């Protein structure tokens, strides 16, 4: 048996990589099948946080230029290419068909997870349709799993998504809000199971990971923060904050978690800045300098190139203020108190559903892994 996994696990976003890693493990445990992984955006080039951190370091004197210029040039080239070539939907469909023809037969395909159900012309909107259509042409059963939605669709997009989801054998969403969107707006008979990354620690013995710190191994004195990249804020959010005002907001949130007299042995403030994307790494470097310049506060900038590194850095933290959902999902599994900053809709949903919930990593993780396994086996057995 061969199963195709389609997800965003090829980017520098460690949350996306965690989704891909755990989903591959769940599929293997549930079916024993050989798996082939392909990127959700068919023309996206693989990147890694380690490579990007090595290639371009943030420069304090020009805090916005390098990461902003890097992505602006890429997006401009992509826009020019799109203007000269076939429409996005057609190009994605062609590329996906070519990939599938090259790989041969699949017994089933799983798309997800992540916030993949989008509208307003987002590339994810075109990619989701293209994958479902191309797989349906080959009579390959398709499951869309572990996904969420921002629920902003035009009428035409709503109709297109309804048509696409009607071709899926299984739809499993990761939060109650998306379940309501599926039922009430898209008219999809979807089911619910929490984000698959909640099963990360439970499944770690099945993953190629090093030995993890136990709860009592390290005296947790540090406070952690994952500062969401300013440049990735929505237009609406940027109207609310200048960058300096944005940093002031983060400073106020962090001060709730850390008092001025909490010092480490070196005399520095007891704050560690973590990150799960390249843009957040650059933002953390700038925020650390801002803290020192504007507030005379010191912070430690973690060295993170992989999921392993991130979990290791969490080991000596007792709390985490974060604008990244998977950063907090991983933290909850290691007994760390989280404070979600609702930068995006999915963070507000996470805050409501998980921030104050007691998470038992071994039991809850097993239940979540089992829910995905059952859905996969049910799809295959039909």
mmCIF file of N, CA and C in Angstrom, residues 277-330:
data_model
loop_
_atom_site.group_PDB
_atom_site.id
_atom_site.type_symbol
_atom_site.label_atom_id
_atom_site.label_comp_id
_atom_site.label_asym_id
_atom_site.label_seq_id
_atom_site.Cartn_x
_atom_site.Cartn_y
_atom_site.Cartn_z
ATOM 1 N N UNK A 277 10.009 30.051 13.361
ATOM 2 C CA UNK A 277 10.138 30.423 11.950
ATOM 3 C C UNK A 277 11.328 31.357 11.795
ATOM 4 N N UNK A 278 11.789 31.505 10.557
ATOM 5 C CA UNK A 278 12.916 32.401 10.289
ATOM 6 C C UNK A 278 12.548 33.855 10.575
ATOM 7 N N UNK A 279 11.341 34.271 10.163
ATOM 8 C CA UNK A 279 10.952 35.657 10.392
ATOM 9 C C UNK A 279 10.832 35.952 11.886
ATOM 10 N N UNK A 280 10.370 34.991 12.660
ATOM 11 C CA UNK A 280 10.300 35.192 14.111
ATOM 12 C C UNK A 280 11.701 35.257 14.724
ATOM 13 N N UNK A 281 12.643 34.502 14.162
ATOM 14 C CA UNK A 281 14.031 34.579 14.616
ATOM 15 C C UNK A 281 14.581 35.994 14.416
ATOM 16 N N UNK A 282 14.343 36.559 13.222
ATOM 17 C CA UNK A 282 14.804 37.925 12.955
ATOM 18 C C UNK A 282 14.123 38.913 13.892
ATOM 19 N N UNK A 283 12.820 38.733 14.106
ATOM 20 C CA UNK A 283 12.085 39.629 15.004
ATOM 21 C C UNK A 283 12.601 39.520 16.430
ATOM 22 N N UNK A 284 12.913 38.316 16.868
ATOM 23 C CA UNK A 284 13.431 38.118 18.222
ATOM 24 C C UNK A 284 14.760 38.821 18.418
ATOM 25 N N UNK A 285 15.620 38.766 17.390
ATOM 26 C CA UNK A 285 16.909 39.454 17.475
ATOM 27 C C UNK A 285 16.705 40.966 17.605
ATOM 28 N N UNK A 286 15.781 41.501 16.838
ATOM 29 C CA UNK A 286 15.500 42.933 16.927
ATOM 30 C C UNK A 286 14.854 43.288 18.281
ATOM 31 N N UNK A 287 13.942 42.437 18.738
ATOM 32 C CA UNK A 287 13.259 42.701 20.003
ATOM 33 C C UNK A 287 14.245 42.663 21.169
ATOM 34 N N UNK A 288 15.193 41.742 21.108
ATOM 35 C CA UNK A 288 16.205 41.670 22.168
ATOM 36 C C UNK A 288 17.004 42.976 22.231
ATOM 37 N N UNK A 289 17.392 43.504 21.069
ATOM 38 C CA UNK A 289 18.129 44.771 21.053
ATOM 39 C C UNK A 289 17.247 45.913 21.558
ATOM 40 N N UNK A 290 15.966 45.906 21.163
ATOM 41 C CA UNK A 290 15.032 46.940 21.622
ATOM 42 C C UNK A 290 14.885 46.901 23.140
ATOM 43 N N UNK A 291 14.784 45.686 23.711
ATOM 44 C CA UNK A 291 14.675 45.556 25.163
ATOM 45 C C UNK A 291 15.870 46.196 25.867
ATOM 46 N N UNK A 292 17.053 45.965 25.320
ATOM 47 C CA UNK A 292 18.255 46.502 25.953
ATOM 48 C C UNK A 292 18.343 48.021 25.787
ATOM 49 N N UNK A 293 18.022 48.488 24.571
ATOM 50 C CA UNK A 293 18.143 49.922 24.279
ATOM 51 C C UNK A 293 17.065 50.748 24.963
ATOM 52 N N UNK A 294 15.830 50.272 24.891
ATOM 53 C CA UNK A 294 14.695 51.048 25.378
ATOM 54 C C UNK A 294 14.354 50.784 26.840
ATOM 55 N N UNK A 295 14.617 49.561 27.324
ATOM 56 C CA UNK A 295 14.181 49.188 28.672
ATOM 57 C C UNK A 295 15.333 48.784 29.592
ATOM 58 N N UNK A 296 16.536 48.756 29.025
ATOM 59 C CA UNK A 296 17.703 48.321 29.794
ATOM 60 C C UNK A 296 17.487 46.916 30.377
ATOM 61 N N UNK A 297 16.854 46.041 29.583
ATOM 62 C CA UNK A 297 16.598 44.658 29.979
ATOM 63 C C UNK A 297 17.360 43.719 29.059
ATOM 64 N N UNK A 298 17.892 42.673 29.632
ATOM 65 C CA UNK A 298 18.619 41.676 28.851
ATOM 66 C C UNK A 298 17.753 40.438 28.647
ATOM 67 N N UNK A 299 17.957 39.788 27.508
ATOM 68 C CA UNK A 299 17.245 38.545 27.218
ATOM 69 C C UNK A 299 18.189 37.598 26.491
ATOM 70 N N UNK A 300 17.949 36.330 26.632
ATOM 71 C CA UNK A 300 18.726 35.302 25.940
ATOM 72 C C UNK A 300 18.010 34.952 24.642
ATOM 73 N N UNK A 301 18.718 34.956 23.516
ATOM 74 C CA UNK A 301 18.164 34.526 22.243
ATOM 75 C C UNK A 301 18.544 33.066 22.026
ATOM 76 N N UNK A 302 17.550 32.202 21.982
ATOM 77 C CA UNK A 302 17.797 30.769 21.831
ATOM 78 C C UNK A 302 18.431 30.465 20.475
ATOM 79 N N UNK A 303 19.107 29.330 20.378
ATOM 80 C CA UNK A 303 19.672 28.857 19.116
ATOM 81 C C UNK A 303 18.853 27.650 18.669
ATOM 82 N N UNK A 304 17.989 27.861 17.675
ATOM 83 C CA UNK A 304 17.027 26.846 17.254
ATOM 84 C C UNK A 304 17.127 26.647 15.749
ATOM 85 N N UNK A 305 17.386 25.418 15.339
ATOM 86 C CA UNK A 305 17.399 25.069 13.926
ATOM 87 C C UNK A 305 16.423 23.946 13.593
ATOM 88 N N UNK A 306 15.838 23.317 14.613
ATOM 89 C CA UNK A 306 14.992 22.145 14.382
ATOM 90 C C UNK A 306 13.962 22.025 15.502
ATOM 91 N N UNK A 307 13.017 21.102 15.334
ATOM 92 C CA UNK A 307 12.037 20.830 16.389
ATOM 93 C C UNK A 307 12.754 20.341 17.634
ATOM 94 N N UNK A 308 13.752 19.486 17.469
ATOM 95 C CA UNK A 308 14.546 18.997 18.606
ATOM 96 C C UNK A 308 15.115 20.165 19.401
ATOM 97 N N UNK A 309 15.702 21.123 18.687
ATOM 98 C CA UNK A 309 16.300 22.286 19.357
ATOM 99 C C UNK A 309 15.242 23.068 20.125
ATOM 100 N N UNK A 310 14.088 23.260 19.507
ATOM 101 C CA UNK A 310 13.036 24.028 20.166
ATOM 102 C C UNK A 310 12.594 23.351 21.468
ATOM 103 N N UNK A 311 12.369 22.053 21.400
ATOM 104 C CA UNK A 311 11.942 21.325 22.604
ATOM 105 C C UNK A 311 13.029 21.369 23.672
ATOM 106 N N UNK A 312 14.285 21.257 23.274
ATOM 107 C CA UNK A 312 15.386 21.344 24.240
ATOM 108 C C UNK A 312 15.425 22.719 24.912
ATOM 109 N N UNK A 313 15.194 23.766 24.139
ATOM 110 C CA UNK A 313 15.196 25.117 24.711
ATOM 111 C C UNK A 313 14.019 25.321 25.671
ATOM 112 N N UNK A 314 12.918 24.625 25.420
ATOM 113 C CA UNK A 314 11.766 24.704 26.316
ATOM 114 C C UNK A 314 12.049 24.089 27.685
ATOM 115 N N UNK A 315 13.034 23.198 27.728
ATOM 116 C CA UNK A 315 13.221 22.370 28.919
ATOM 117 C C UNK A 315 13.443 23.173 30.195
ATOM 118 N N UNK A 316 14.062 24.345 30.090
ATOM 119 C CA UNK A 316 14.293 25.125 31.301
ATOM 120 C C UNK A 316 13.387 26.356 31.388
ATOM 121 N N UNK A 317 12.242 26.302 30.656
ATOM 122 C CA UNK A 317 11.241 27.370 30.758
ATOM 123 C C UNK A 317 10.059 26.882 31.598
ATOM 124 N N UNK A 318 9.503 27.782 32.368
ATOM 125 C CA UNK A 318 8.297 27.413 33.121
ATOM 126 C C UNK A 318 7.048 28.095 32.593
ATOM 127 N N UNK A 319 7.189 29.067 31.701
ATOM 128 C CA UNK A 319 6.041 29.701 31.072
ATOM 129 C C UNK A 319 6.443 30.188 29.691
ATOM 130 N N UNK A 320 5.438 30.405 28.832
ATOM 131 C CA UNK A 320 5.707 30.832 27.459
ATOM 132 C C UNK A 320 4.593 31.768 26.997
ATOM 133 N N UNK A 321 4.992 32.980 26.590
ATOM 134 C CA UNK A 321 4.084 33.909 25.920
ATOM 135 C C UNK A 321 4.355 33.766 24.429
ATOM 136 N N UNK A 322 3.309 33.503 23.630
ATOM 137 C CA UNK A 322 3.587 33.154 22.240
ATOM 138 C C UNK A 322 2.504 33.645 21.288
ATOM 139 N N UNK A 323 2.933 33.973 20.072
ATOM 140 C CA UNK A 323 2.029 34.274 18.980
ATOM 141 C C UNK A 323 2.050 33.176 17.935
ATOM 142 N N UNK A 324 2.653 32.038 18.258
ATOM 143 C CA UNK A 324 2.698 30.877 17.361
ATOM 144 C C UNK A 324 2.003 29.695 18.016
ATOM 145 N N UNK A 325 1.016 29.146 17.332
ATOM 146 C CA UNK A 325 0.188 28.104 17.933
ATOM 147 C C UNK A 325 0.960 26.829 18.237
ATOM 148 N N UNK A 326 1.751 26.346 17.290
ATOM 149 C CA UNK A 326 2.442 25.079 17.521
ATOM 150 C C UNK A 326 3.565 25.211 18.544
ATOM 151 N N UNK A 327 4.100 26.414 18.688
ATOM 152 C CA UNK A 327 5.055 26.638 19.774
ATOM 153 C C UNK A 327 4.394 26.338 21.115
ATOM 154 N N UNK A 328 3.122 26.725 21.256
ATOM 155 C CA UNK A 328 2.394 26.480 22.503
ATOM 156 C C UNK A 328 1.894 25.049 22.608
ATOM 157 N N UNK A 329 1.497 24.451 21.493
ATOM 158 C CA UNK A 329 1.063 23.047 21.522
ATOM 159 C C UNK A 329 2.197 22.163 22.027
ATOM 160 N N UNK A 330 3.410 22.415 21.560
ATOM 161 C CA UNK A 330 4.560 21.644 22.044
ATOM 162 C C UNK A 330 4.843 21.946 23.510
#
